[in-house]
Amino acid sequence: MISFNKIFKNSLILTAITLVLFFGLYFYFSTNGSVSVKDYYTYSFMICCFILLPVYAIYCFFMIFNLSKKKAINYQSREDLMSFKEGFKVGFYTIFFAGAMSLIVIFVFFNTAGQWAQDSLKQGLLDTFTDNMADPKVAKDIETYRNSDSYKTLNLFTIKNFFGLFSMFLSFYIAISALFSQFLKKRVF
C-alpha cells in the first residue's frame, strides 16, 4: 500500500502544477497590457476546464495504475492484487488534497492581494455575457447591473462559493477515482 507521505507528496506536485498555471496566467495578465479582462476570464476558464481537469485525471490514473502494477508483480492469489478500495483511496486522496490546497490558496489570494484580479474576472464574466446576448434588453439589464452598488460589492470568492465550487470538484474526484479503480482492480500485467 502506498503510504500517506507518498500520497501527500503527489498532492503537493499537483498543487504546484495548479498554482504555476494560476499564477502564470495572473502574471501574464498583470504584465501584458494587450490582454483584456474578457480574455483573462476566458483563459482562466479554459485552463480550469481543459488543462487542469485532464491533468488531475491523468495523474489519478497513473497513481492507481502504478499501485495496481506494483501489487500485480508479486501476487500469489487474487486477494494480493489491488482492490477497488485501495485504488480509490490512493487516487481520491491524492487529487482531493491537491484540489483542496490549490483552492484554498487561490481563494485566499483573491480575498487578499488579488482584489483587482477578482474585479477583472467579474468584468470579464459580464463582458462575455453581454457579447453573447442576442436580446438587447438582457444586455441592457447586464449593463445596469454592472453600474449598481451590488455589483461593486460582489465577492466571487466567498466561503459559500468556495464550498459550492469544491463540491463540484469533489464529484469529479469521486467519479474519476471510482472509474479508474474499478477498471484497474484485480488486474494482472
XYZ file of N, CA, C and O in Angstrom:
756
model
N 0.847 -1.189 0.000
C 0.000 0.000 0.000
C 0.882 1.238 0.000
O 1.918 1.260 0.633
N 0.469 2.241 -0.682
C 1.213 3.490 -0.735
C 0.980 4.246 0.569
O -0.149 4.352 1.049
N 2.040 4.788 1.124
C 1.939 5.493 2.403
C 1.295 6.861 2.226
O 1.241 7.413 1.121
N 0.836 7.397 3.336
C 0.232 8.727 3.309
C 1.245 9.776 2.865
O 0.888 10.733 2.184
N 2.514 9.600 3.240
C 3.545 10.555 2.832
C 3.680 10.630 1.316
O 3.835 11.709 0.753
N 3.619 9.482 0.652
C 3.717 9.471 -0.806
C 2.482 10.121 -1.434
O 2.589 10.857 -2.414
N 1.318 9.833 -0.871
C 0.086 10.464 -1.365
C 0.183 11.975 -1.202
O -0.147 12.729 -2.115
N 0.664 12.422 -0.048
C 0.767 13.859 0.208
C 1.809 14.508 -0.701
O 1.598 15.619 -1.195
N 2.925 13.837 -0.947
C 3.944 14.377 -1.866
C 3.376 14.517 -3.271
O 3.613 15.521 -3.946
N 2.624 13.523 -3.724
C 1.990 13.622 -5.038
C 0.940 14.726 -5.073
O 0.765 15.389 -6.089
N 0.259 14.926 -3.957
C -0.700 16.030 -3.861
C 0.010 17.371 -3.974
O -0.494 18.297 -4.613
N 1.167 17.471 -3.361
C 1.941 18.717 -3.455
C 2.402 18.974 -4.888
O 2.432 20.127 -5.332
N 2.744 17.921 -5.609
C 3.134 18.088 -7.014
C 1.959 18.614 -7.830
O 2.099 19.561 -8.615
N 0.782 18.024 -7.641
C -0.412 18.502 -8.357
C -0.770 19.933 -7.959
O -1.169 20.739 -8.798
N -0.628 20.238 -6.660
C -0.890 21.600 -6.196
C 0.070 22.568 -6.864
O -0.332 23.659 -7.300
N 1.332 22.194 -6.949
C 2.327 23.061 -7.586
C 1.995 23.292 -9.057
O 2.089 24.427 -9.547
N 1.568 22.248 -9.768
C 1.178 22.402 -11.174
C 0.008 23.372 -11.292
O 0.011 24.279 -12.131
N -0.984 23.200 -10.431
C -2.163 24.074 -10.448
C -1.776 25.519 -10.183
O -2.201 26.434 -10.901
N -0.965 25.746 -9.165
C -0.610 27.112 -8.794
C 0.332 27.755 -9.798
O 0.275 28.977 -10.012
N 1.198 26.970 -10.445
C 2.051 27.523 -11.502
C 1.179 28.011 -12.658
O 1.397 29.107 -13.197
N 0.194 27.218 -13.043
C -0.721 27.650 -14.108
C -1.516 28.890 -13.688
O -1.667 29.834 -14.465
N -2.030 28.883 -12.458
C -2.829 30.009 -11.970
C -2.003 31.298 -11.905
O -2.390 32.327 -12.455
N -0.861 31.228 -11.225
C -0.049 32.433 -11.085
C 0.651 32.805 -12.387
O 0.946 33.975 -12.613
N 0.905 31.816 -13.250
C 1.448 32.133 -14.572
C 0.472 32.966 -15.383
O 0.865 33.969 -15.998
N -0.798 32.583 -15.389
C -1.810 33.375 -16.091
C -1.978 34.735 -15.427
O -2.086 35.751 -16.116
N -1.977 34.758 -14.111
C -2.107 36.024 -13.379
C -0.949 36.969 -13.731
O -1.151 38.146 -13.999
N 0.268 36.440 -13.737
C 1.445 37.249 -14.071
C 1.378 37.724 -15.515
O 1.670 38.879 -15.814
N 0.982 36.839 -16.417
C 0.846 37.207 -17.825
C -0.195 38.306 -17.997
O 0.030 39.272 -18.735
N -1.312 38.181 -17.312
C -2.362 39.193 -17.402
C -1.918 40.525 -16.805
O -2.172 41.587 -17.365
N -1.234 40.462 -15.666
C -0.863 41.711 -14.993
C 0.287 42.434 -15.682
O 0.437 43.647 -15.512
N 1.113 41.744 -16.448
C 2.252 42.406 -17.098
C 2.034 42.666 -18.580
O 2.793 43.414 -19.177
N 1.025 42.066 -19.181
C 0.781 42.221 -20.602
C -0.469 43.072 -20.789
O -1.576 42.616 -20.556
N -0.286 44.284 -21.233
C -1.409 45.211 -21.380
C -2.350 44.875 -22.509
O -3.447 45.414 -22.592
N -1.956 43.970 -23.399
C -2.821 43.652 -24.538
C -3.881 42.596 -24.204
O -4.756 42.337 -25.010
N -3.809 42.010 -23.022
C -4.794 41.003 -22.618
C -5.969 41.712 -21.953
O -5.803 42.390 -20.944
N -7.153 41.536 -22.513
C -8.338 42.193 -21.958
C -8.869 41.399 -20.771
O -8.492 40.244 -20.559
N -9.770 42.018 -20.013
C -10.361 41.317 -18.873
C -11.211 40.144 -19.349
O -11.292 39.113 -18.673
N -11.823 40.277 -20.512
C -12.597 39.169 -21.072
C -11.673 38.005 -21.421
O -11.997 36.842 -21.163
N -10.502 38.316 -21.976
C -9.526 37.268 -22.284
C -9.027 36.598 -21.003
O -8.837 35.381 -20.971
N -8.802 37.386 -19.961
C -8.343 36.826 -18.685
C -9.379 35.850 -18.138
O -9.036 34.754 -17.702
N -10.639 36.231 -18.200
C -11.718 35.344 -17.754
C -11.758 34.082 -18.626
O -11.847 32.964 -18.122
N -11.674 34.254 -19.940
C -11.743 33.129 -20.868
C -10.564 32.179 -20.660
O -10.741 30.959 -20.608
N -9.355 32.728 -20.529
C -8.181 31.884 -20.312
C -8.271 31.149 -18.976
O -7.888 29.982 -18.888
N -8.769 31.808 -17.951
C -8.934 31.154 -16.645
C -9.890 29.971 -16.758
O -9.633 28.890 -16.231
N -10.979 30.200 -17.454
C -11.972 29.152 -17.659
C -11.391 27.992 -18.466
O -11.585 26.826 -18.125
N -10.663 28.315 -19.521
C -10.066 27.282 -20.370
C -9.034 26.454 -19.602
O -8.978 25.229 -19.751
N -8.209 27.113 -18.809
C -7.200 26.391 -18.029
C -7.878 25.454 -17.038
O -7.485 24.295 -16.891
N -8.906 25.943 -16.372
C -9.597 25.121 -15.382
C -10.265 23.909 -16.024
O -10.163 22.791 -15.520
N -10.925 24.111 -17.145
C -11.707 23.028 -17.753
C -10.904 22.110 -18.660
O -11.146 20.900 -18.669
N -9.977 22.669 -19.417
C -9.335 21.878 -20.461
C -7.876 21.536 -20.185
O -7.274 20.797 -20.958
N -7.317 22.062 -19.119
C -5.943 21.693 -18.761
C -5.925 21.017 -17.390
O -5.426 19.903 -17.248
N -6.471 21.686 -16.379
C -6.372 21.144 -15.022
C -7.159 19.852 -14.821
O -6.641 18.915 -14.211
N -8.374 19.783 -15.303
C -9.158 18.562 -15.114
C -8.514 17.352 -15.788
O -8.396 16.297 -15.159
N -8.037 17.472 -17.040
C -7.319 16.321 -17.604
C -6.016 16.000 -16.871
O -5.667 14.825 -16.727
N -5.297 17.014 -16.396
C -4.065 16.753 -15.641
C -4.389 15.972 -14.374
O -3.712 14.985 -14.050
N -5.420 16.387 -13.654
C -5.818 15.675 -12.437
C -6.259 14.250 -12.772
O -5.923 13.300 -12.054
N -7.008 14.076 -13.846
C -7.477 12.737 -14.220
C -6.311 11.837 -14.619
O -6.240 10.672 -14.201
N -5.389 12.357 -15.408
C -4.231 11.559 -15.835
C -3.356 11.212 -14.636
O -2.893 10.074 -14.505
N -3.155 12.173 -13.757
C -2.339 11.918 -12.565
C -2.994 10.854 -11.690
O -2.324 9.953 -11.187
N -4.298 10.955 -11.517
C -5.042 9.966 -10.739
C -4.923 8.587 -11.379
O -4.687 7.591 -10.689
N -5.071 8.530 -12.700
C -4.956 7.249 -13.394
C -3.598 6.616 -13.150
O -3.502 5.428 -12.834
N -2.537 7.390 -13.300
C -1.207 6.812 -13.145
C -0.896 6.441 -11.693
O -0.151 5.490 -11.454
N -1.457 7.151 -10.749
C -1.287 6.747 -9.344
C -1.929 5.370 -9.115
O -1.321 4.486 -8.515
N -3.144 5.197 -9.593
C -3.852 3.921 -9.417
C -3.194 2.826 -10.263
O -3.020 1.694 -9.801
N -2.804 3.173 -11.476
C -2.159 2.207 -12.363
C -0.843 1.698 -11.760
O -0.574 0.490 -11.780
N -0.040 2.597 -11.221
C 1.231 2.186 -10.613
C 1.012 1.289 -9.402
O 1.753 0.330 -9.200
N 0.005 1.607 -8.596
C -0.307 0.749 -7.456
C -0.750 -0.629 -7.920
O -0.300 -1.657 -7.398
N -1.614 -0.666 -8.917
C -2.110 -1.934 -9.437
C -0.969 -2.766 -10.021
O -0.879 -3.973 -9.788
N -0.093 -2.120 -10.754
C 1.043 -2.797 -11.357
C 2.017 -3.314 -10.296
O 2.519 -4.439 -10.391
N 2.237 -2.497 -9.269
C 3.148 -2.870 -8.183
C 2.618 -4.096 -7.430
O 3.374 -5.007 -7.094
N 1.329 -4.107 -7.171
C 0.743 -5.229 -6.437
C 0.661 -6.488 -7.302
O 0.646 -7.599 -6.776
N 0.602 -6.332 -8.629
C 0.497 -7.477 -9.525
C 1.839 -8.173 -9.741
O 1.857 -9.329 -10.184
N 2.933 -7.525 -9.413
C 4.250 -8.106 -9.663
C 4.470 -9.374 -8.839
O 4.905 -10.400 -9.366
N 4.182 -9.315 -7.558
C 4.470 -10.443 -6.669
C 3.212 -11.100 -6.108
O 3.229 -11.578 -4.991
N 2.161 -11.140 -6.871
C 0.926 -11.695 -6.311
C 0.984 -13.219 -6.281
O 1.576 -13.862 -7.134
N 0.398 -13.797 -5.253
C 0.289 -15.253 -5.122
C -1.139 -15.711 -5.379
O -1.354 -16.788 -5.909
N -2.097 -14.872 -4.944
C -3.502 -15.200 -5.162
C -4.233 -13.927 -5.583
O -3.679 -12.832 -5.559
N -5.470 -14.075 -5.934
C -6.279 -12.936 -6.386
C -6.424 -11.872 -5.297
O -6.560 -10.691 -5.588
N -6.389 -12.270 -4.037
C -6.524 -11.329 -2.928
C -5.305 -10.416 -2.785
O -5.375 -9.383 -2.133
N -4.176 -10.809 -3.368
C -2.966 -9.988 -3.295
C -2.988 -8.827 -4.281
O -2.181 -7.908 -4.178
N -3.889 -8.878 -5.251
C -3.980 -7.807 -6.245
C -4.684 -6.589 -5.648
O -5.331 -6.668 -4.611
N -4.562 -5.471 -6.339
C -5.168 -4.232 -5.852
C -6.691 -4.350 -5.825
O -7.313 -4.780 -6.792
N -7.272 -3.943 -4.721
C -8.729 -3.926 -4.616
C -9.256 -2.547 -5.018
O -8.507 -1.589 -5.142
N -10.558 -2.498 -5.199
C -11.198 -1.217 -5.530
C -10.931 -0.197 -4.436
O -10.617 0.961 -4.710
N -11.055 -0.628 -3.203
C -10.879 0.275 -2.061
C -9.471 0.873 -2.035
O -9.307 2.070 -1.803
N -8.463 0.048 -2.262
C -7.082 0.546 -2.262
C -6.843 1.543 -3.392
O -6.240 2.591 -3.193
N -7.320 1.221 -4.579
C -7.155 2.120 -5.720
C -7.894 3.424 -5.528
O -7.367 4.500 -5.818
N -9.119 3.317 -5.037
C -9.911 4.533 -4.818
C -9.247 5.432 -3.785
O -9.195 6.645 -3.950
N -8.748 4.817 -2.731
C -8.112 5.578 -1.654
C -6.904 6.357 -2.179
O -6.761 7.552 -1.916
N -6.056 5.692 -2.930
C -4.856 6.342 -3.456
C -5.221 7.455 -4.446
O -4.725 8.571 -4.364
N -6.102 7.153 -5.381
C -6.482 8.145 -6.387
C -7.231 9.324 -5.806
O -6.917 10.479 -6.080
N -8.229 9.026 -4.968
C -9.058 10.099 -4.430
C -8.285 10.989 -3.470
O -8.362 12.216 -3.557
N -7.551 10.398 -2.551
C -6.814 11.225 -1.580
C -5.815 12.142 -2.261
O -5.646 13.297 -1.874
N -5.160 11.649 -3.290
C -4.170 12.466 -3.983
C -4.809 13.708 -4.598
O -4.363 14.833 -4.363
N -5.850 13.503 -5.381
C -6.447 14.662 -6.049
C -7.300 15.490 -5.084
O -7.446 16.695 -5.269
N -7.835 14.873 -4.034
C -8.596 15.627 -3.044
C -7.694 16.624 -2.321
O -8.024 17.808 -2.218
N -6.564 16.158 -1.810
C -5.657 17.067 -1.093
C -5.100 18.137 -2.024
O -4.993 19.304 -1.644
N -4.755 17.763 -3.251
C -4.231 18.739 -4.208
C -5.284 19.798 -4.536
O -4.993 21.001 -4.545
N -6.500 19.365 -4.784
C -7.571 20.306 -5.103
C -7.902 21.218 -3.933
O -8.105 22.423 -4.103
N -7.942 20.658 -2.730
C -8.252 21.462 -1.545
C -7.167 22.508 -1.297
O -7.473 23.688 -1.080
N -5.913 22.091 -1.351
C -4.822 23.045 -1.108
C -4.794 24.131 -2.179
O -4.620 25.314 -1.867
N -4.998 23.758 -3.429
C -4.990 24.733 -4.518
C -6.127 25.742 -4.366
O -5.908 26.955 -4.493
N -7.321 25.241 -4.111
C -8.460 26.143 -3.974
C -8.307 27.074 -2.779
O -8.651 28.257 -2.863
N -7.795 26.562 -1.687
C -7.593 27.420 -0.510
C -6.617 28.540 -0.830
O -6.877 29.714 -0.519
N -5.503 28.208 -1.466
C -4.512 29.239 -1.815
C -5.120 30.257 -2.780
O -4.954 31.470 -2.608
N -5.850 29.793 -3.775
C -6.443 30.702 -4.761
C -7.499 31.594 -4.114
O -7.533 32.800 -4.365
N -8.333 31.037 -3.259
C -9.366 31.846 -2.606
C -8.747 32.850 -1.642
O -9.195 33.999 -1.569
N -7.728 32.450 -0.912
C -7.052 33.402 -0.013
C -6.398 34.507 -0.831
O -6.473 35.689 -0.477
N -5.775 34.142 -1.949
C -5.141 35.146 -2.800
C -6.163 36.165 -3.304
O -5.934 37.372 -3.230
N -7.289 35.686 -3.827
C -8.284 36.605 -4.372
C -8.929 37.475 -3.289
O -9.413 38.556 -3.585
N -8.954 37.012 -2.065
C -9.547 37.816 -0.995
C -8.539 38.725 -0.306
O -8.923 39.516 0.553
N -7.264 38.621 -0.632
C -6.252 39.486 -0.014
C -5.564 40.320 -1.078
O -5.936 41.457 -1.305
N -4.581 39.784 -1.747
C -3.761 40.557 -2.683
C -4.378 40.676 -4.072
O -4.013 41.571 -4.823
N -5.289 39.808 -4.427
C -5.799 39.777 -5.796
C -7.143 40.423 -6.003
O -7.915 39.971 -6.855
N -7.439 41.476 -5.254
C -8.746 42.128 -5.403
C -8.960 42.652 -6.825
O -10.043 42.504 -7.380
N -7.943 43.271 -7.414
C -8.126 43.812 -8.765
C -8.282 42.681 -9.788
O -8.979 42.833 -10.779
N -7.653 41.540 -9.536
C -7.826 40.394 -10.435
C -9.252 39.852 -10.321
O -9.848 39.440 -11.319
N -9.789 39.850 -9.101
C -11.175 39.430 -8.905
C -12.120 40.378 -9.651
O -13.061 39.929 -10.308
N -11.851 41.681 -9.572
C -12.661 42.643 -10.315
C -12.551 42.403 -11.820
O -13.536 42.532 -12.556
N -11.366 42.047 -12.276
C -11.177 41.751 -13.697
C -11.973 40.523 -14.115
O -12.551 40.491 -15.202
N -11.992 39.513 -13.260
C -12.790 38.317 -13.574
C -14.274 38.647 -13.626
O -14.999 38.143 -14.490
N -14.735 39.489 -12.696
C -16.152 39.888 -12.712
C -16.469 40.632 -14.006
O -17.489 40.371 -14.647
N -15.605 41.559 -14.389
C -15.832 42.310 -15.626
C -15.785 41.390 -16.839
O -16.595 41.527 -17.763
N -14.837 40.457 -16.850
C -14.739 39.515 -17.960
C -15.965 38.639 -18.077
O -16.433 38.346 -19.179
N -16.506 38.214 -16.943
C -17.721 37.401 -16.943
C -18.887 38.188 -17.542
O -19.606 37.693 -18.421
N -19.070 39.418 -17.083
C -20.169 40.229 -17.618
C -19.941 40.594 -19.080
O -20.895 40.652 -19.862
N -18.692 40.851 -19.474
C -18.397 41.125 -20.886
C -18.736 39.929 -21.761
O -19.266 40.077 -22.855
N -18.435 38.732 -21.274
C -18.750 37.520 -22.022
C -20.257 37.365 -22.169
O -20.754 37.060 -23.265
N -20.996 37.597 -21.092
C -22.460 37.528 -21.178
C -22.999 38.577 -22.145
O -23.865 38.285 -22.963
N -22.511 39.792 -22.035
C -23.005 40.890 -22.869
C -22.713 40.640 -24.349
O -23.569 40.858 -25.195
N -21.508 40.176 -24.655
C -21.134 39.938 -26.051
C -21.899 38.788 -26.677
O -22.083 38.755 -27.892
N -22.367 37.856 -25.871
C -23.058 36.688 -26.400
C -24.573 36.793 -26.305
O -25.267 35.811 -26.549
N -25.081 37.945 -25.947
C -26.528 38.146 -25.818
C -27.150 38.482 -27.158
O -26.677 39.365 -27.862
N -28.199 37.770 -27.498
C -28.957 38.076 -28.704
C -30.050 39.099 -28.397
O -30.459 39.858 -29.269
N -30.497 39.122 -27.149
C -31.568 40.016 -26.734
C -30.971 41.313 -26.191
O -30.282 41.306 -25.169
N -31.218 42.450 -26.839
C -30.640 43.711 -26.368
C -31.175 44.150 -24.999
O -30.489 44.841 -24.257
N -32.374 43.704 -24.641
C -32.927 44.061 -23.333
C -32.108 43.409 -22.212
O -31.812 44.043 -21.204
N -31.733 42.152 -22.402
C -30.929 41.455 -21.394
C -29.540 42.096 -21.311
O -28.995 42.271 -20.214
N -28.973 42.461 -22.450
C -27.664 43.132 -22.452
C -27.744 44.464 -21.712
O -26.826 44.825 -20.969
N -28.870 45.165 -21.871
C -29.054 46.437 -21.159
C -29.183 46.195 -19.655
O -28.633 46.946 -18.843
N -29.883 45.127 -19.271
C -30.005 44.770 -17.856
C -28.641 44.435 -17.247
O -28.359 44.791 -16.101
N -27.799 43.759 -18.020
C -26.446 43.436 -17.536
C -25.646 44.719 -17.337
O -24.932 44.867 -16.333
N -25.759 45.650 -18.250
C -25.036 46.927 -18.109
C -25.562 47.718 -16.911
O -24.796 48.370 -16.210
N -26.865 47.655 -16.662
C -27.438 48.315 -15.486
C -26.893 47.678 -14.214
O -26.530 48.375 -13.263
N -26.820 46.365 -14.211
C -26.272 45.662 -13.047
C -24.804 46.015 -12.839
O -24.345 46.181 -11.711
N -24.053 46.161 -13.925
C -22.629 46.489 -13.837
C -22.409 47.827 -13.124
O -21.409 48.023 -12.438
N -23.331 48.739 -13.256
C -23.194 50.060 -12.635
C -23.837 50.149 -11.257
O -23.804 51.200 -10.632
N -24.414 49.056 -10.774
C -25.094 49.082 -9.474
C -24.107 48.877 -8.330
O -22.979 48.409 -8.518
N -24.554 49.219 -7.123
C -23.713 49.047 -5.932
C -23.540 47.569 -5.570
O -22.503 47.180 -5.037
N -24.557 46.753 -5.846
C -24.450 45.336 -5.509
C -23.353 44.651 -6.333
O -22.682 43.737 -5.847
N -23.144 45.103 -7.559
C -22.066 44.550 -8.378
C -20.702 44.970 -7.827
O -19.768 44.174 -7.777
N -20.598 46.206 -7.397
C -19.310 46.714 -6.906
C -18.892 46.034 -5.605
O -17.708 45.927 -5.323
N -19.859 45.572 -4.812
C -19.529 44.904 -3.548
C -19.574 43.376 -3.657
O -19.339 42.695 -2.676
N -19.861 42.861 -4.850
C -19.947 41.419 -5.060
C -18.572 40.779 -4.896
O -17.593 41.225 -5.479
N -18.502 39.734 -4.072
C -17.274 38.974 -3.887
C -17.493 37.581 -4.455
O -18.315 36.818 -3.951
N -16.767 37.250 -5.519
C -16.912 35.936 -6.143
C -16.283 34.825 -5.312
O -16.588 33.657 -5.501
N -15.401 35.190 -4.388
C -14.609 34.196 -3.673
C -14.950 34.187 -2.189
O -14.109 34.395 -1.336
N -16.219 33.905 -1.901
C -16.672 33.797 -0.512
C -16.572 32.341 -0.065
O -16.332 31.437 -0.868
N -16.788 32.133 1.221
C -16.782 30.765 1.773
C -17.886 29.933 1.122
O -17.687 28.764 0.792
N -19.051 30.539 0.926
C -20.176 29.840 0.294
C -19.800 29.393 -1.120
O -20.041 28.242 -1.501
N -19.192 30.285 -1.890
C -18.778 29.932 -3.247
C -17.651 28.900 -3.242
O -17.573 28.051 -4.133
N -16.775 28.988 -2.231
C -15.697 28.014 -2.112
C -16.265 26.607 -1.969
O -15.866 25.686 -2.680
N -17.213 26.433 -1.050
C -17.769 25.103 -0.831
C -18.633 24.648 -2.010
O -18.702 23.453 -2.306
N -19.289 25.583 -2.683
C -20.044 25.214 -3.879
C -19.130 24.718 -4.983
O -19.390 23.677 -5.608
N -18.050 25.435 -5.214
C -17.090 25.038 -6.237
C -16.376 23.750 -5.838
O -16.189 22.840 -6.657
N -16.001 23.652 -4.572
C -15.287 22.463 -4.118
C -16.175 21.226 -4.190
O -15.691 20.135 -4.500
N -17.473 21.376 -3.959
C -18.371 20.220 -4.067
C -18.464 19.732 -5.510
O -18.556 18.521 -5.753
N -18.404 20.657 -6.473
C -18.394 20.229 -7.876
C -17.105 19.485 -8.195
O -17.123 18.452 -8.869
N -15.983 20.001 -7.708
C -14.715 19.308 -7.927
C -14.702 17.949 -7.228
O -14.163 16.985 -7.760
N -15.293 17.871 -6.038
C -15.343 16.596 -5.316
C -16.103 15.538 -6.109
O -15.707 14.371 -6.124
N -17.185 15.949 -6.737
C -17.938 14.970 -7.529
C -17.080 14.456 -8.689
O -17.117 13.268 -9.019
N -16.282 15.333 -9.283
C -15.355 14.898 -10.332
C -14.297 13.959 -9.753
O -13.992 12.908 -10.333
N -13.730 14.321 -8.606
C -12.691 13.490 -7.972
C -13.232 12.098 -7.644
O -12.553 11.096 -7.869
N -14.433 12.039 -7.103
C -15.035 10.750 -6.748
C -15.292 9.923 -8.002
O -14.966 8.730 -8.051
N -15.864 10.552 -9.014
C -16.192 9.816 -10.242
C -14.942 9.287 -10.928
O -14.900 8.114 -11.332
N -13.930 10.109 -11.043
C -12.732 9.690 -11.769
C -11.966 8.631 -10.977
O -11.455 7.669 -11.549
N -11.910 8.778 -9.665
C -11.231 7.780 -8.834
C -11.973 6.445 -8.875
O -11.351 5.384 -8.966
N -13.287 6.493 -8.812
C -14.081 5.259 -8.859
C -13.951 4.581 -10.220
O -13.809 3.349 -10.293
N -13.971 5.348 -11.278
C -13.855 4.789 -12.619
C -12.522 4.070 -12.799
O -12.481 2.908 -13.230
N -11.437 4.744 -12.465
C -10.123 4.130 -12.653
C -9.896 2.965 -11.690
O -9.264 1.979 -12.055
N -10.385 3.080 -10.475
C -10.216 1.982 -9.508
C -10.986 0.749 -9.943
O -10.492 -0.376 -9.817
N -12.178 0.948 -10.438
C -12.980 -0.174 -10.920
C -12.316 -0.822 -12.135
O -12.273 -2.040 -12.253
N -11.799 -0.012 -13.011
C -11.167 -0.519 -14.226
C -9.876 -1.281 -13.927
O -9.573 -2.275 -14.582
N -9.101 -0.821 -12.950
C -7.773 -1.398 -12.698
C -7.729 -2.406 -11.544
O -6.658 -2.933 -11.258
N -8.843 -2.641 -10.882
C -8.802 -3.578 -9.755
C -8.567 -4.998 -10.259
O -9.007 -5.378 -11.339
N -7.823 -5.762 -9.462
C -7.549 -7.179 -9.720
C -6.948 -7.439 -11.102
O -7.174 -8.480 -11.720
N -6.161 -6.491 -11.602
C -5.511 -6.646 -12.907
C -4.145 -7.313 -12.739
O -3.420 -7.039 -11.797
N -3.826 -8.146 -13.700
C -2.503 -8.778 -13.767
C -1.853 -8.263 -15.043
O -2.439 -8.340 -16.122
N -0.656 -7.720 -14.904
C 0.033 -7.135 -16.070
C 1.134 -8.034 -16.574
O 1.792 -8.711 -15.882
